[in-house]
Amino acid sequence: MRRFSRVIFFSLFVVAPLSLIGMKTKVSMTLWNRYTADLTGGELNESVFSLERGYFRVEPTFNDRIKGRFNVDLFSDDDALDGAGLKLKYAYLDFSGVLPVPGSKISVGLIKHYFGTVYDWEYISIEKALEDKEGVAASTDYGIALFGYLPGGYGEYAVSLLNGEGYKKTGGDLDKQPEIAANLRIVPLSGITIGGSVLYENDDSDRLAYALVVNLSKGPFELWGEYLVSDKNDITGSGFMVMPIIKLEKMTGIDIDLLGRFDMWDRNTDADDDGHTRITAGLNWNILRNEKGAPMIFLQLQGERTIFEDDARGDIDKLMAQLQWKFSSLF
C-alpha cells in the first residue's frame, strides 16, 4: 500500500494548504472496475476482475490565466509487491493569454499528446484509441504545446515539441532528438468534424506518423473514423478505425448507447501475415449523469474478436464488463 499512501499524503498535505490560501482546487477520481474473459480458439485463458485504471487528479487554478493538472494512474499490478501499480499520467501548467492569439494557451510539462484521437479519447469503447493500442502514439508525453480554438468555434489546433517516447520513459530511455507534432480539426458545419495530425522525429532513423480523423454527429447517431500511418526504421504500418454509435436515449428515453467498432492494423505493409482486424460490439448504460449531462456512473458490456492475418494464429475473443465511475469536489 506504499504507493496509495503517497497519494493520500499528497491529497492531505498539498490540496488542503491550497484551499486554505484561497486557491480554487478541483480534486477528482475516475475508476475503471473491469471483468475480462479471454478465450483463444474457444479455450478460456483468463477470467479476472481488476481495477484496470484509477485516475487521481488535482487541478489547481492559480488565477484566470494559469491552471494546473496533476494526475496519477493507479492500477492492479501482479509485478508490484503490494498488488498495485502507479504511473504519472499528467503534470502540467496551462498559461492562457501569453500570446496575442484569442483562445490560445501554452501547456508545459507532462501534457496531452495532440495527435489523432488519443488526446480526447473518452473510452466510449473499452479499448484504447487506435494509435495508443498499436503503439504509434502515447496519450501523454513530456514537452510543451501551443493549443487553441479557431475563431467562431470552427475547430482547434495544436503544435507540440515533445520527448517522443510517451509518459512511461524518461532520462536514459529517450532519443536525443525531440518529436515535433501538429494537429488541426475543422468544424465546417454543425455535427461535422474533420482533421489531421502529423508527428516527426529524426534520430538514428526518421519516425513519421500521420492520422486523418472524422466525426459525424446527427441526432441519435454518431460516427468516428480514423486512418493511421506510421513509418519507423523504414517499416511502414497502416490501418484504420470505424466506430458507429446509436444513442437510444434520444429515441426511446432509455439512456443506453449501442456501439460497434472495427479496427484494422497492418504492422508492416511490405510483409505478409503480420496484420490483424479487431471487431467490437457492445453497449454503454449511463446509470447516472451530473448536472451538466456528463456520465458519472456507466456500465459497459462489450465483446471483442481479434482475427490475425496469419492463419496459424487462432482468433482471440474477449468478453468485458466494466463499471466506470467518477466523482469530484472543489476546494
PDB file of C-alpha atoms in Angstrom, residues 112-262:
ATOM      1  CA  LYS A 112      -1.650  15.751 -23.720  1.00  0.00           C
ATOM      2  CA  HIS A 113      -0.298  14.268 -26.941  1.00  0.00           C
ATOM      3  CA  TYR A 114      -2.248  16.222 -29.543  1.00  0.00           C
ATOM      4  CA  PHE A 115      -2.326  13.513 -32.205  1.00  0.00           C
ATOM      5  CA  GLY A 116      -5.209  11.686 -33.863  1.00  0.00           C
ATOM      6  CA  THR A 117      -7.974  10.744 -31.438  1.00  0.00           C
ATOM      7  CA  VAL A 118      -5.727   9.852 -28.487  1.00  0.00           C
ATOM      8  CA  TYR A 119      -5.757  13.230 -26.701  1.00  0.00           C
ATOM      9  CA  ASP A 120      -9.543  13.425 -26.251  1.00  0.00           C
ATOM     10  CA  TRP A 121     -10.398   9.710 -26.256  1.00  0.00           C
ATOM     11  CA  GLU A 122     -13.310   9.171 -23.849  1.00  0.00           C
ATOM     12  CA  TYR A 123     -13.281   5.347 -23.811  1.00  0.00           C
ATOM     13  CA  ILE A 124     -16.715   5.022 -25.374  1.00  0.00           C
ATOM     14  CA  SER A 125     -15.359   1.630 -26.280  1.00  0.00           C
ATOM     15  CA  ILE A 126     -13.360  -0.070 -23.546  1.00  0.00           C
ATOM     16  CA  GLU A 127     -10.328  -0.431 -25.803  1.00  0.00           C
ATOM     17  CA  LYS A 128      -7.771   2.363 -26.240  1.00  0.00           C
ATOM     18  CA  ALA A 129      -7.594   4.705 -29.219  1.00  0.00           C
ATOM     19  CA  LEU A 130      -6.071   3.087 -32.320  1.00  0.00           C
ATOM     20  CA  GLU A 131      -2.701   4.895 -32.192  1.00  0.00           C
ATOM     21  CA  ASP A 132      -2.349   4.112 -28.477  1.00  0.00           C
ATOM     22  CA  LYS A 133      -3.365   0.468 -28.874  1.00  0.00           C
ATOM     23  CA  GLU A 134      -0.936  -0.136 -31.754  1.00  0.00           C
ATOM     24  CA  GLY A 135       1.987   1.709 -30.162  1.00  0.00           C
ATOM     25  CA  VAL A 136       2.124   4.607 -32.627  1.00  0.00           C
ATOM     26  CA  ALA A 137       1.475   7.464 -30.177  1.00  0.00           C
ATOM     27  CA  ALA A 138       1.098   7.520 -26.404  1.00  0.00           C
ATOM     28  CA  SER A 139      -1.728   9.504 -24.845  1.00  0.00           C
ATOM     29  CA  THR A 140       0.629  11.872 -22.958  1.00  0.00           C
ATOM     30  CA  ASP A 141       4.266  12.948 -23.262  1.00  0.00           C
ATOM     31  CA  TYR A 142       6.756  15.363 -21.746  1.00  0.00           C
ATOM     32  CA  GLY A 143       7.109  18.666 -23.563  1.00  0.00           C
ATOM     33  CA  ILE A 144       5.436  21.931 -24.482  1.00  0.00           C
ATOM     34  CA  ALA A 145       2.443  22.671 -26.709  1.00  0.00           C
ATOM     35  CA  LEU A 146       0.556  25.632 -28.119  1.00  0.00           C
ATOM     36  CA  PHE A 147      -3.159  24.820 -28.255  1.00  0.00           C
ATOM     37  CA  GLY A 148      -6.067  26.981 -29.314  1.00  0.00           C
ATOM     38  CA  TYR A 149      -9.530  27.234 -30.865  1.00  0.00           C
ATOM     39  CA  LEU A 150     -10.276  28.667 -34.269  1.00  0.00           C
ATOM     40  CA  PRO A 151     -12.420  31.839 -34.314  1.00  0.00           C
ATOM     41  CA  GLY A 152     -16.166  31.273 -34.368  1.00  0.00           C
ATOM     42  CA  GLY A 153     -15.903  27.750 -32.959  1.00  0.00           C
ATOM     43  CA  TYR A 154     -14.781  26.347 -36.310  1.00  0.00           C
ATOM     44  CA  GLY A 155     -12.174  23.991 -34.872  1.00  0.00           C
ATOM     45  CA  GLU A 156      -8.953  23.706 -32.918  1.00  0.00           C
ATOM     46  CA  TYR A 157      -5.215  23.467 -33.478  1.00  0.00           C
ATOM     47  CA  ALA A 158      -2.085  22.396 -31.599  1.00  0.00           C
ATOM     48  CA  VAL A 159       1.667  22.475 -32.204  1.00  0.00           C
ATOM     49  CA  SER A 160       3.892  20.456 -29.843  1.00  0.00           C
ATOM     50  CA  LEU A 161       7.534  19.792 -29.062  1.00  0.00           C
ATOM     51  CA  LEU A 162       7.864  16.519 -27.112  1.00  0.00           C
ATOM     52  CA  ASN A 163      10.332  13.877 -25.988  1.00  0.00           C
ATOM     53  CA  GLY A 164       8.596  11.456 -28.343  1.00  0.00           C
ATOM     54  CA  GLU A 165       8.700   8.374 -26.102  1.00  0.00           C
ATOM     55  CA  GLY A 166       5.483   8.840 -24.124  1.00  0.00           C
ATOM     56  CA  TYR A 167       4.873   9.232 -20.407  1.00  0.00           C
ATOM     57  CA  LYS A 168       6.497   5.935 -19.314  1.00  0.00           C
ATOM     58  CA  LYS A 169      10.078   6.826 -20.339  1.00  0.00           C
ATOM     59  CA  THR A 170      12.474   9.449 -19.018  1.00  0.00           C
ATOM     60  CA  GLY A 171      16.215  10.056 -18.777  1.00  0.00           C
ATOM     61  CA  GLY A 172      18.406   7.461 -20.496  1.00  0.00           C
ATOM     62  CA  ASP A 173      15.470   5.856 -22.315  1.00  0.00           C
ATOM     63  CA  LEU A 174      14.981   8.925 -24.521  1.00  0.00           C
ATOM     64  CA  ASP A 175      16.270   9.661 -28.009  1.00  0.00           C
ATOM     65  CA  LYS A 176      18.472  12.719 -28.488  1.00  0.00           C
ATOM     66  CA  GLN A 177      16.125  14.414 -30.913  1.00  0.00           C
ATOM     67  CA  PRO A 178      12.630  15.598 -29.883  1.00  0.00           C
ATOM     68  CA  GLU A 179       9.347  14.938 -31.634  1.00  0.00           C
ATOM     69  CA  ILE A 180       7.554  17.721 -33.473  1.00  0.00           C
ATOM     70  CA  ALA A 181       3.786  17.312 -33.809  1.00  0.00           C
ATOM     71  CA  ALA A 182       0.942  19.336 -35.314  1.00  0.00           C
ATOM     72  CA  ASN A 183      -2.805  18.802 -35.080  1.00  0.00           C
ATOM     73  CA  LEU A 184      -5.761  20.519 -36.743  1.00  0.00           C
ATOM     74  CA  ARG A 185      -9.502  19.889 -36.558  1.00  0.00           C
ATOM     75  CA  ILE A 186     -12.069  21.864 -38.513  1.00  0.00           C
ATOM     76  CA  VAL A 187     -15.840  22.083 -37.970  1.00  0.00           C
ATOM     77  CA  PRO A 188     -17.209  23.287 -41.335  1.00  0.00           C
ATOM     78  CA  LEU A 189     -20.822  22.558 -40.338  1.00  0.00           C
ATOM     79  CA  SER A 190     -22.571  21.658 -37.106  1.00  0.00           C
ATOM     80  CA  GLY A 191     -22.155  17.934 -36.438  1.00  0.00           C
ATOM     81  CA  ILE A 192     -19.202  17.511 -38.830  1.00  0.00           C
ATOM     82  CA  THR A 193     -15.571  17.492 -37.686  1.00  0.00           C
ATOM     83  CA  ILE A 194     -12.620  16.642 -39.914  1.00  0.00           C
ATOM     84  CA  GLY A 195      -8.956  16.896 -39.125  1.00  0.00           C
ATOM     85  CA  GLY A 196      -5.482  15.513 -39.256  1.00  0.00           C
ATOM     86  CA  SER A 197      -2.279  15.148 -37.266  1.00  0.00           C
ATOM     87  CA  VAL A 198       1.378  14.615 -38.117  1.00  0.00           C
ATOM     88  CA  LEU A 199       4.429  13.863 -35.973  1.00  0.00           C
ATOM     89  CA  TYR A 200       8.079  13.669 -36.947  1.00  0.00           C
ATOM     90  CA  GLU A 201      11.226  12.650 -35.087  1.00  0.00           C
ATOM     91  CA  ASN A 202      14.734  12.468 -36.538  1.00  0.00           C
ATOM     92  CA  ASP A 203      17.248  10.437 -34.546  1.00  0.00           C
ATOM     93  CA  ASP A 204      19.199   7.372 -35.732  1.00  0.00           C
ATOM     94  CA  SER A 205      16.347   6.905 -38.202  1.00  0.00           C
ATOM     95  CA  ASP A 206      13.349   9.010 -39.128  1.00  0.00           C
ATOM     96  CA  ARG A 207       9.982   8.439 -37.497  1.00  0.00           C
ATOM     97  CA  LEU A 208       6.950   9.835 -39.268  1.00  0.00           C
ATOM     98  CA  ALA A 209       3.291   9.239 -38.479  1.00  0.00           C
ATOM     99  CA  TYR A 210       0.070  10.895 -39.530  1.00  0.00           C
ATOM    100  CA  ALA A 211      -3.615  10.437 -38.834  1.00  0.00           C
ATOM    101  CA  LEU A 212      -6.811  11.583 -40.537  1.00  0.00           C
ATOM    102  CA  VAL A 213      -9.881  11.906 -38.307  1.00  0.00           C
ATOM    103  CA  VAL A 214     -13.590  12.408 -38.965  1.00  0.00           C
ATOM    104  CA  ASN A 215     -16.550  12.686 -36.613  1.00  0.00           C
ATOM    105  CA  LEU A 216     -20.167  12.868 -37.782  1.00  0.00           C
ATOM    106  CA  SER A 217     -22.990  13.514 -35.327  1.00  0.00           C
ATOM    107  CA  LYS A 218     -26.670  13.859 -36.161  1.00  0.00           C
ATOM    108  CA  GLY A 219     -29.461  13.284 -33.663  1.00  0.00           C
ATOM    109  CA  PRO A 220     -29.063   9.853 -32.041  1.00  0.00           C
ATOM    110  CA  PHE A 221     -26.332   8.753 -34.474  1.00  0.00           C
ATOM    111  CA  GLU A 222     -22.596   9.368 -34.238  1.00  0.00           C
ATOM    112  CA  LEU A 223     -19.656   8.035 -36.241  1.00  0.00           C
ATOM    113  CA  TRP A 224     -15.930   8.176 -35.521  1.00  0.00           C
ATOM    114  CA  GLY A 225     -13.388   7.298 -38.186  1.00  0.00           C
ATOM    115  CA  GLU A 226      -9.599   7.380 -38.273  1.00  0.00           C
ATOM    116  CA  TYR A 227      -6.938   6.468 -40.834  1.00  0.00           C
ATOM    117  CA  LEU A 228      -3.436   5.974 -39.397  1.00  0.00           C
ATOM    118  CA  VAL A 229       0.027   5.557 -40.960  1.00  0.00           C
ATOM    119  CA  SER A 230       3.337   5.066 -39.148  1.00  0.00           C
ATOM    120  CA  ASP A 231       6.797   4.879 -40.723  1.00  0.00           C
ATOM    121  CA  LYS A 232       9.746   3.967 -38.498  1.00  0.00           C
ATOM    122  CA  ASN A 233      13.078   2.299 -39.316  1.00  0.00           C
ATOM    123  CA  ASP A 234      11.890   2.052 -42.936  1.00  0.00           C
ATOM    124  CA  ILE A 235       8.923  -0.078 -41.838  1.00  0.00           C
ATOM    125  CA  THR A 236       5.518   1.307 -42.737  1.00  0.00           C
ATOM    126  CA  GLY A 237       2.417   0.320 -40.826  1.00  0.00           C
ATOM    127  CA  SER A 238      -1.105   1.436 -41.647  1.00  0.00           C
ATOM    128  CA  GLY A 239      -4.666   0.877 -40.588  1.00  0.00           C
ATOM    129  CA  PHE A 240      -7.987   2.417 -39.706  1.00  0.00           C
ATOM    130  CA  MET A 241     -10.772   2.510 -37.139  1.00  0.00           C
ATOM    131  CA  VAL A 242     -14.531   2.944 -37.688  1.00  0.00           C
ATOM    132  CA  MET A 243     -16.853   3.309 -34.684  1.00  0.00           C
ATOM    133  CA  PRO A 244     -20.617   3.926 -35.097  1.00  0.00           C
ATOM    134  CA  ILE A 245     -22.723   4.827 -32.045  1.00  0.00           C
ATOM    135  CA  ILE A 246     -26.518   4.880 -31.586  1.00  0.00           C
ATOM    136  CA  LYS A 247     -27.823   6.844 -28.580  1.00  0.00           C
ATOM    137  CA  LEU A 248     -31.086   5.181 -27.631  1.00  0.00           C
ATOM    138  CA  GLU A 249     -31.923   7.846 -25.046  1.00  0.00           C
ATOM    139  CA  LYS A 250     -32.790  10.280 -27.842  1.00  0.00           C
ATOM    140  CA  MET A 251     -35.077   7.693 -29.456  1.00  0.00           C
ATOM    141  CA  THR A 252     -36.595   5.745 -26.560  1.00  0.00           C
ATOM    142  CA  GLY A 253     -35.761   7.595 -23.338  1.00  0.00           C
ATOM    143  CA  ILE A 254     -33.581   4.666 -22.224  1.00  0.00           C
ATOM    144  CA  ASP A 255     -30.094   6.032 -21.519  1.00  0.00           C
ATOM    145  CA  ILE A 256     -28.161   3.315 -23.343  1.00  0.00           C
ATOM    146  CA  ASP A 257     -25.657   3.739 -26.185  1.00  0.00           C
ATOM    147  CA  LEU A 258     -25.137   0.913 -28.682  1.00  0.00           C
ATOM    148  CA  LEU A 259     -21.761   0.811 -30.388  1.00  0.00           C
ATOM    149  CA  GLY A 260     -19.672  -1.125 -32.830  1.00  0.00           C
ATOM    150  CA  ARG A 261     -16.013  -0.763 -33.664  1.00  0.00           C
ATOM    151  CA  PHE A 262     -13.877  -2.148 -36.459  1.00  0.00           C
TER     152      PHE A 262
END
